[in-house]
Amino acid sequence: MFNALNRFISRLDADTPQQNNNHGAFGFQVLRNKTAELHIEPWFDFIVGINGRMIDDSDPSLFSQEVRNCAGSTVTLGIWSAKGQRTRTLHIPIPADQPTLGLALQWTSLSAVSNIWHILDVPTNSPADLAGLLPYSDYILGTPEGVLHGESGLGELVEDHIGRPLRLYVYNNEYDVTREVTIHPSRDWGGEGALGCVLGYGALHRLPAPLSEPVAGPGETLFETENARFSNEEIRPLSGAGDGQFLVPAASDPGEFLVPAQLAAGPPPMSGAGGIRKKEKKHHGHSPNKVLDDYFMEGEKKSRELDHAPSAKSTPPPPPPKAGGPPKAGGPPRAVTPALSAKDTQEANDSSVD
């Protein structure tokens, strides 16, 4: 099921054109780095921009001329990395006597680094286990035997090396290292497959960012030096940096900070002969205490409505009816005459006869 899903996603990746975040899907791939101080990784890194402009021409002489024009100053390179599919910016000083970067480059598609295979499971005593492949953290990048094209490229290469050693380039995400592994494909090891491991391919199995990269913790401040501003604005100081006040309401009194509304407003006015006075409307904004009080009052009101609880202003319910039925409208209830028994009724009838 998962293999079918991976094939479906890989087919979608092949049919869907590259988006703008892939920088036109082409760039100068770094093959060798002769400068140890330059933090650029071969094979993983692509140069996709220079001095704030995207590179859309494959002519290497134009790129070299742009670097020579920065002799004695700094050149800015946009680097796209296959690890995490992220773009970073590097500012590299160019010496005036030797205006070069010390890199070996080739113009290629960024999708060339998408042909990787993720090691998901390694059974015991399989060819992959004997070769030292690690599940979940190892990724097969390629082979010195040739170029692998598409999902079936690795399978075709393994079929050609049944019974003989095969060299593979394997990247480990946990240790952020690439090593060369020699594996002996075989179908007689007692399990399924010639490699004896479960592989993942496609968009769900791209190279992740290294674990050594720092991750911003939740709640960390992004701007610690100056306020966000437009390019045509002057530099503004930090909010409250001059007076040392942070997060203080503009119209609040320090002596009335977080005072309950019942205490701050004072006792309610007494009702006089002229009736209850109406509250005067205030045109200024709501204070934080008022907003909190309204919020809690609204919640209490909803709770009372759900519980059908009586309020102080509502009319109290009538008392339960007494024996004799409910009172009739139009006056006080009449006295109920006790019912006569059959003997009393007969005596009354006899006394009424003349």
Short mmCIF file of C-alpha atoms in Angstrom, two decimals:
data_model
loop_
_atom_site.label_atom_id
_atom_site.label_comp_id
_atom_site.label_asym_id
_atom_site.label_seq_id
_atom_site.Cartn_x
_atom_site.Cartn_y
_atom_site.Cartn_z
CA MET A 1 0.00 0.00 0.00
CA PHE A 2 2.76 2.42 0.94
CA ASN A 3 4.73 1.54 -2.18
CA ALA A 4 1.70 2.33 -4.34
CA LEU A 5 1.24 5.63 -2.50
CA ASN A 6 4.89 6.55 -3.03
CA ARG A 7 4.64 5.74 -6.75
CA PHE A 8 1.53 7.89 -7.03
CA ILE A 9 3.20 10.83 -5.29
CA SER A 10 6.35 10.46 -7.41
CA ARG A 11 4.18 10.49 -10.54
CA LEU A 12 2.58 13.71 -9.34
CA ASP A 13 6.03 15.18 -8.70
CA ALA A 14 7.08 14.30 -12.23
CA ASP A 15 3.93 15.75 -13.82
CA THR A 16 3.78 18.94 -11.73
CA PRO A 17 6.04 21.79 -12.91
CA GLN A 18 8.57 23.16 -10.49
CA GLN A 19 7.34 26.05 -8.37
CA ASN A 20 9.04 29.35 -7.71
CA ASN A 21 10.52 28.14 -4.43
CA ASN A 22 12.85 25.90 -6.47
CA HIS A 23 14.29 29.02 -8.13
CA GLY A 24 13.47 27.97 -11.69
CA ALA A 25 14.59 24.38 -10.93
CA PHE A 26 18.16 25.04 -12.17
CA GLY A 27 21.38 26.21 -10.61
CA PHE A 28 25.12 25.61 -10.34
CA GLN A 29 25.63 22.41 -8.35
CA VAL A 30 28.80 22.37 -6.27
CA LEU A 31 30.98 19.38 -7.18
CA ARG A 32 34.17 20.23 -5.25
CA ASN A 33 35.09 22.81 -2.64
CA LYS A 34 38.77 23.62 -2.32
CA THR A 35 38.30 26.37 0.26
CA ALA A 36 37.96 24.92 3.74
CA GLU A 37 36.69 28.21 5.21
CA LEU A 38 33.78 28.28 2.76
CA HIS A 39 30.73 26.58 4.28
CA ILE A 40 29.41 25.01 1.08
CA GLU A 41 28.75 21.27 0.76
CA PRO A 42 29.41 19.48 -2.51
CA TRP A 43 26.48 17.68 -4.13
CA PHE A 44 23.96 19.04 -1.62
CA ASP A 45 24.35 22.78 -2.34
CA PHE A 46 23.30 24.70 -5.45
CA ILE A 47 24.18 28.32 -6.22
CA VAL A 48 20.90 29.82 -7.42
CA GLY A 49 21.54 33.55 -6.95
CA ILE A 50 24.33 36.12 -6.90
CA ASN A 51 24.30 39.68 -5.55
CA GLY A 52 20.54 39.69 -5.05
CA ARG A 53 19.65 38.37 -8.53
CA MET A 54 18.52 34.91 -9.55
CA ILE A 55 20.77 33.00 -11.93
CA ASP A 56 18.83 32.22 -15.11
CA ASP A 57 21.74 31.81 -17.53
CA SER A 58 23.80 28.63 -17.74
CA ASP A 59 26.87 30.44 -19.11
CA PRO A 60 29.63 29.93 -16.50
CA SER A 61 31.67 32.85 -17.87
CA LEU A 62 28.96 35.31 -16.78
CA PHE A 63 29.04 33.88 -13.27
CA SER A 64 32.85 34.08 -13.14
CA GLN A 65 32.81 37.67 -14.39
CA GLU A 66 30.34 38.66 -11.69
CA VAL A 67 32.66 37.16 -9.07
CA ARG A 68 35.68 39.03 -10.50
CA ASN A 69 33.72 42.27 -10.41
CA CYS A 70 33.54 41.86 -6.63
CA ALA A 71 37.34 41.67 -6.21
CA GLY A 72 38.37 43.47 -3.04
CA SER A 73 34.81 43.43 -1.67
CA THR A 74 32.13 40.87 -0.85
CA VAL A 75 29.96 38.73 -3.12
CA THR A 76 26.53 37.56 -1.98
CA LEU A 77 25.47 34.05 -2.99
CA GLY A 78 22.05 32.44 -2.68
CA ILE A 79 22.57 28.77 -1.75
CA TRP A 80 19.80 26.19 -2.07
CA SER A 81 20.40 23.02 -0.05
CA ALA A 82 18.92 19.60 -0.68
CA LYS A 83 18.91 19.08 3.09
CA GLY A 84 15.53 20.40 4.04
CA GLN A 85 15.06 22.18 0.67
CA ARG A 86 16.01 25.54 2.18
CA THR A 87 17.73 28.63 0.81
CA ARG A 88 20.35 30.58 2.72
CA THR A 89 22.52 33.61 1.97
CA LEU A 90 26.31 33.68 2.18
CA HIS A 91 28.50 36.80 2.12
CA ILE A 92 31.93 35.77 0.87
CA PRO A 93 34.91 38.17 0.74
CA ILE A 94 36.76 38.08 -2.59
CA PRO A 95 40.51 38.83 -2.44
CA ALA A 96 41.73 41.47 -4.86
CA ASP A 97 44.81 39.51 -5.99
CA GLN A 98 42.93 36.24 -6.62
CA PRO A 99 39.23 36.84 -7.41
CA THR A 100 37.99 33.26 -7.30
CA LEU A 101 35.80 31.06 -5.08
CA GLY A 102 37.72 27.80 -5.37
CA LEU A 103 34.61 25.82 -6.39
CA ALA A 104 33.96 23.30 -9.15
CA LEU A 105 30.43 23.84 -10.50
CA GLN A 106 28.08 22.38 -13.07
CA TRP A 107 24.74 23.67 -14.36
CA THR A 108 22.07 21.13 -13.52
CA SER A 109 18.49 20.76 -12.37
CA LEU A 110 17.60 20.93 -8.71
CA SER A 111 15.48 17.82 -9.19
CA ALA A 112 18.68 15.80 -9.64
CA VAL A 113 18.95 15.49 -5.87
CA SER A 114 15.36 14.22 -5.54
CA ASN A 115 16.35 10.73 -6.76
CA ILE A 116 17.08 9.37 -3.30
CA TRP A 117 15.87 6.29 -1.45
CA HIS A 118 15.04 6.28 2.25
CA ILE A 119 15.93 3.18 4.26
CA LEU A 120 12.81 2.33 6.29
CA ASP A 121 13.42 -1.18 7.62
CA VAL A 122 16.42 -3.52 7.68
CA PRO A 123 15.73 -7.18 8.56
CA THR A 124 18.35 -9.14 10.46
CA ASN A 125 21.03 -10.99 8.44
CA SER A 126 19.91 -9.34 5.20
CA PRO A 127 22.45 -7.94 2.68
CA ALA A 128 21.54 -4.42 3.87
CA ASP A 129 22.09 -5.42 7.50
CA LEU A 130 25.47 -6.98 6.73
CA ALA A 131 26.47 -3.83 4.85
CA GLY A 132 25.69 -1.66 7.89
CA LEU A 133 22.64 0.25 6.62
CA LEU A 134 20.60 1.93 9.36
CA PRO A 135 16.80 2.23 9.23
CA TYR A 136 15.10 5.67 9.15
CA SER A 137 18.35 7.68 9.27
CA ASP A 138 20.10 6.41 6.10
CA TYR A 139 19.41 7.70 2.59
CA ILE A 140 20.85 6.24 -0.62
CA LEU A 141 22.05 9.17 -2.73
CA GLY A 142 23.64 7.41 -5.69
CA THR A 143 26.48 5.20 -6.82
CA PRO A 144 29.87 5.63 -8.47
CA GLU A 145 28.73 3.04 -11.00
CA GLY A 146 26.53 5.58 -12.84
CA VAL A 147 23.60 7.96 -12.65
CA LEU A 148 20.27 6.73 -11.28
CA HIS A 149 17.14 8.04 -13.04
CA GLY A 150 13.71 7.71 -11.46
CA GLU A 151 12.37 5.31 -8.88
CA SER A 152 13.24 2.22 -10.91
CA GLY A 153 16.87 3.29 -11.36
CA LEU A 154 18.09 1.66 -8.17
CA GLY A 155 16.20 -1.57 -8.83
CA GLU A 156 17.71 -1.90 -12.30
CA LEU A 157 21.18 -1.29 -10.89
CA VAL A 158 20.69 -3.93 -8.19
CA GLU A 159 19.54 -6.50 -10.78
CA ASP A 160 22.74 -5.92 -12.73
CA HIS A 161 24.85 -6.58 -9.62
CA ILE A 162 23.27 -9.80 -8.32
CA GLY A 163 26.09 -11.89 -6.94
CA ARG A 164 28.73 -9.14 -7.13
CA PRO A 165 29.52 -6.14 -4.92
CA LEU A 166 27.75 -2.83 -5.42
CA ARG A 167 29.01 0.52 -4.07
CA LEU A 168 26.47 3.07 -2.84
CA TYR A 169 26.70 6.61 -1.49
CA VAL A 170 24.70 6.74 1.76
CA TYR A 171 23.86 9.85 3.79
CA ASN A 172 23.00 9.61 7.49
CA ASN A 173 20.72 12.32 8.86
CA GLU A 174 21.50 11.79 12.55
CA TYR A 175 25.26 12.21 12.15
CA ASP A 176 25.11 14.46 9.05
CA VAL A 177 27.78 12.45 7.23
CA THR A 178 28.01 10.75 3.85
CA ARG A 179 29.82 7.43 3.48
CA GLU A 180 30.42 4.82 0.81
CA VAL A 181 28.84 1.43 1.51
CA THR A 182 29.59 -1.83 -0.29
CA ILE A 183 26.63 -4.23 -0.44
CA HIS A 184 26.33 -7.69 -2.00
CA PRO A 185 22.82 -8.11 -3.51
CA SER A 186 21.50 -11.64 -3.23
CA ARG A 187 18.17 -13.48 -3.38
CA ASP A 188 19.36 -16.42 -1.29
CA TRP A 189 19.59 -14.70 2.07
CA GLY A 190 16.19 -16.06 3.20
CA GLY A 191 13.97 -13.02 2.79
CA GLU A 192 12.37 -10.77 0.18
CA GLY A 193 14.32 -8.55 -2.17
CA ALA A 194 17.92 -8.58 -3.30
CA LEU A 195 18.94 -5.81 -0.88
CA GLY A 196 16.80 -7.09 1.99
CA CYS A 197 15.48 -3.69 3.10
CA VAL A 198 12.32 -1.60 2.75
CA LEU A 199 12.82 1.59 0.71
CA GLY A 200 10.84 4.82 0.52
CA TYR A 201 10.87 7.13 -2.49
CA GLY A 202 9.11 10.37 -3.40
CA ALA A 203 7.98 13.59 -1.80
CA LEU A 204 7.50 12.00 1.63
CA HIS A 205 11.14 10.88 1.74
CA ARG A 206 13.13 14.00 0.83
CA LEU A 207 16.30 14.78 2.74
CA PRO A 208 15.43 16.49 6.02
CA ALA A 209 17.39 19.30 7.59
CA PRO A 210 20.30 18.15 9.77
CA LEU A 211 19.55 17.63 13.43
CA SER A 212 22.52 19.84 14.31
CA GLU A 213 20.80 22.96 12.95
CA PRO A 214 19.45 25.18 15.72
CA VAL A 215 15.69 25.28 16.05
CA ALA A 216 13.91 28.40 17.32
CA GLY A 217 12.13 27.62 20.57
CA PRO A 218 8.53 28.62 21.13
CA GLY A 219 8.11 32.16 22.35
CA GLU A 220 11.57 33.36 21.36
CA THR A 221 11.85 36.97 20.16
CA LEU A 222 12.55 37.26 16.47
CA PHE A 223 13.57 40.93 16.43
CA GLU A 224 15.97 41.77 19.27
CA THR A 225 17.83 44.78 17.86
CA GLU A 226 15.32 47.12 16.30
CA ASN A 227 11.68 47.44 15.40
CA ALA A 228 10.36 46.19 12.08
CA ARG A 229 10.40 49.04 9.55
CA PHE A 230 10.15 49.78 5.86
CA SER A 231 13.24 50.39 3.78
CA ASN A 232 12.51 54.12 3.43
CA GLU A 233 11.97 54.68 7.16
CA GLU A 234 14.53 55.88 9.62
CA ILE A 235 15.83 53.53 12.27
CA ARG A 236 13.59 53.69 15.31
CA PRO A 237 14.65 52.76 18.87
CA LEU A 238 13.21 49.82 20.66
CA SER A 239 9.71 50.26 22.04
CA GLY A 240 10.04 51.68 25.54
CA ALA A 241 13.83 51.56 25.45
CA GLY A 242 14.15 55.19 26.50
CA ASP A 243 11.94 55.17 29.57
CA GLY A 244 12.22 51.52 30.51
CA GLN A 245 8.47 50.91 30.29
CA PHE A 246 7.21 47.80 28.53
CA LEU A 247 3.64 46.64 28.04
CA VAL A 248 2.14 49.54 30.07
CA PRO A 249 -1.26 50.84 28.85
CA ALA A 250 -1.10 54.42 27.64
CA ALA A 251 -4.12 55.65 29.60
CA SER A 252 -3.63 53.63 32.78
CA ASP A 253 -2.75 54.89 36.21
CA PRO A 254 -0.01 52.88 37.96
CA GLY A 255 -2.03 53.05 41.15
CA GLU A 256 -5.08 51.46 39.50
CA PHE A 257 -3.36 48.63 37.67
CA LEU A 258 -5.48 45.44 37.67
CA VAL A 259 -7.99 46.83 40.22
CA PRO A 260 -11.38 45.06 40.18
CA ALA A 261 -14.14 47.15 38.67
CA GLN A 262 -16.33 46.78 41.77
CA LEU A 263 -13.61 48.42 43.89
CA ALA A 264 -12.53 51.04 41.40
CA ALA A 265 -16.05 52.26 40.57
CA GLY A 266 -17.10 52.90 44.20
CA PRO A 267 -20.49 52.20 45.81
CA PRO A 268 -23.57 52.34 43.58
CA PRO A 269 -25.68 55.51 43.75
CA MET A 270 -28.77 55.49 45.98
CA SER A 271 -32.16 55.79 44.33
CA GLY A 272 -33.91 59.07 45.17
CA ALA A 273 -37.42 60.39 44.81
CA GLY A 274 -36.83 61.21 41.18
CA GLY A 275 -36.07 57.62 40.29
CA ILE A 276 -32.83 55.94 39.29
CA ARG A 277 -30.36 58.11 37.41
CA LYS A 278 -29.07 56.88 34.09
CA LYS A 279 -25.39 56.26 33.64
CA GLU A 280 -23.52 58.82 31.64
CA LYS A 281 -22.03 57.58 28.40
CA LYS A 282 -18.27 57.71 28.15
CA HIS A 283 -16.65 58.27 24.81
CA HIS A 284 -13.19 56.97 25.64
CA GLY A 285 -12.09 53.42 24.97
CA HIS A 286 -12.86 50.46 27.18
CA SER A 287 -10.39 49.79 29.94
CA PRO A 288 -8.87 46.34 30.33
CA ASN A 289 -10.78 45.82 33.60
CA LYS A 290 -14.09 46.62 31.92
CA VAL A 291 -13.37 44.20 29.10
CA LEU A 292 -12.58 41.40 31.54
CA ASP A 293 -15.71 42.12 33.58
CA ASP A 294 -17.89 42.03 30.49
CA TYR A 295 -16.29 38.79 29.43
CA PHE A 296 -16.97 37.08 32.78
CA MET A 297 -20.50 38.51 32.99
CA GLU A 298 -21.30 37.19 29.53
CA GLY A 299 -20.04 33.74 30.47
CA GLU A 300 -22.07 33.78 33.70
CA LYS A 301 -25.18 34.79 31.78
CA LYS A 302 -24.80 31.97 29.30
CA SER A 303 -24.25 29.52 32.14
CA ARG A 304 -27.42 30.64 33.89
CA GLU A 305 -29.43 30.32 30.68
CA LEU A 306 -28.18 26.79 30.15
CA ASP A 307 -28.93 25.82 33.75
CA HIS A 308 -32.30 27.69 33.77
CA ALA A 309 -31.26 29.34 37.02
CA PRO A 310 -33.53 32.17 38.27
CA SER A 311 -32.04 35.63 38.45
CA ALA A 312 -32.58 38.29 41.14
CA LYS A 313 -34.51 40.58 38.77
CA SER A 314 -36.92 37.96 37.44
CA THR A 315 -40.38 37.37 39.01
CA PRO A 316 -40.31 34.50 41.51
CA PRO A 317 -42.41 31.50 40.55
CA PRO A 318 -45.84 31.12 42.26
CA PRO A 319 -46.13 28.84 45.29
CA PRO A 320 -47.33 25.29 44.77
CA PRO A 321 -51.15 24.95 44.72
CA LYS A 322 -52.95 23.84 47.86
CA ALA A 323 -55.54 21.08 48.10
CA GLY A 324 -58.54 22.22 46.12
CA GLY A 325 -56.90 23.16 42.84
CA PRO A 326 -55.27 26.33 41.60
CA PRO A 327 -56.76 29.72 42.48
CA LYS A 328 -59.12 31.25 39.97
CA ALA A 329 -58.45 34.60 38.37
CA GLY A 330 -60.61 37.55 39.43
CA GLY A 331 -60.42 37.48 43.20
CA PRO A 332 -59.27 35.61 46.24
CA PRO A 333 -59.96 31.94 46.40
CA ARG A 334 -63.27 30.95 47.89
CA ALA A 335 -63.63 28.74 50.89
CA VAL A 336 -64.09 25.14 49.95
CA THR A 337 -67.24 23.53 51.40
CA PRO A 338 -66.57 20.08 52.79
CA ALA A 339 -68.39 17.32 50.98
CA LEU A 340 -71.41 15.81 52.72
CA SER A 341 -71.70 12.15 53.33
CA ALA A 342 -74.69 10.07 52.10
CA LYS A 343 -76.25 9.94 55.60
CA ASP A 344 -76.11 13.70 56.05
CA THR A 345 -77.64 14.20 52.61
CA GLN A 346 -80.60 11.92 53.44
CA GLU A 347 -81.27 13.72 56.73
CA ALA A 348 -81.21 17.06 54.94
CA ASN A 349 -83.74 15.86 52.40
CA ASP A 350 -86.11 14.51 55.12
CA SER A 351 -85.99 17.75 57.10
CA SER A 352 -86.86 19.77 54.06
CA VAL A 353 -90.14 17.94 53.42
CA ASP A 354 -93.23 19.72 54.86
#
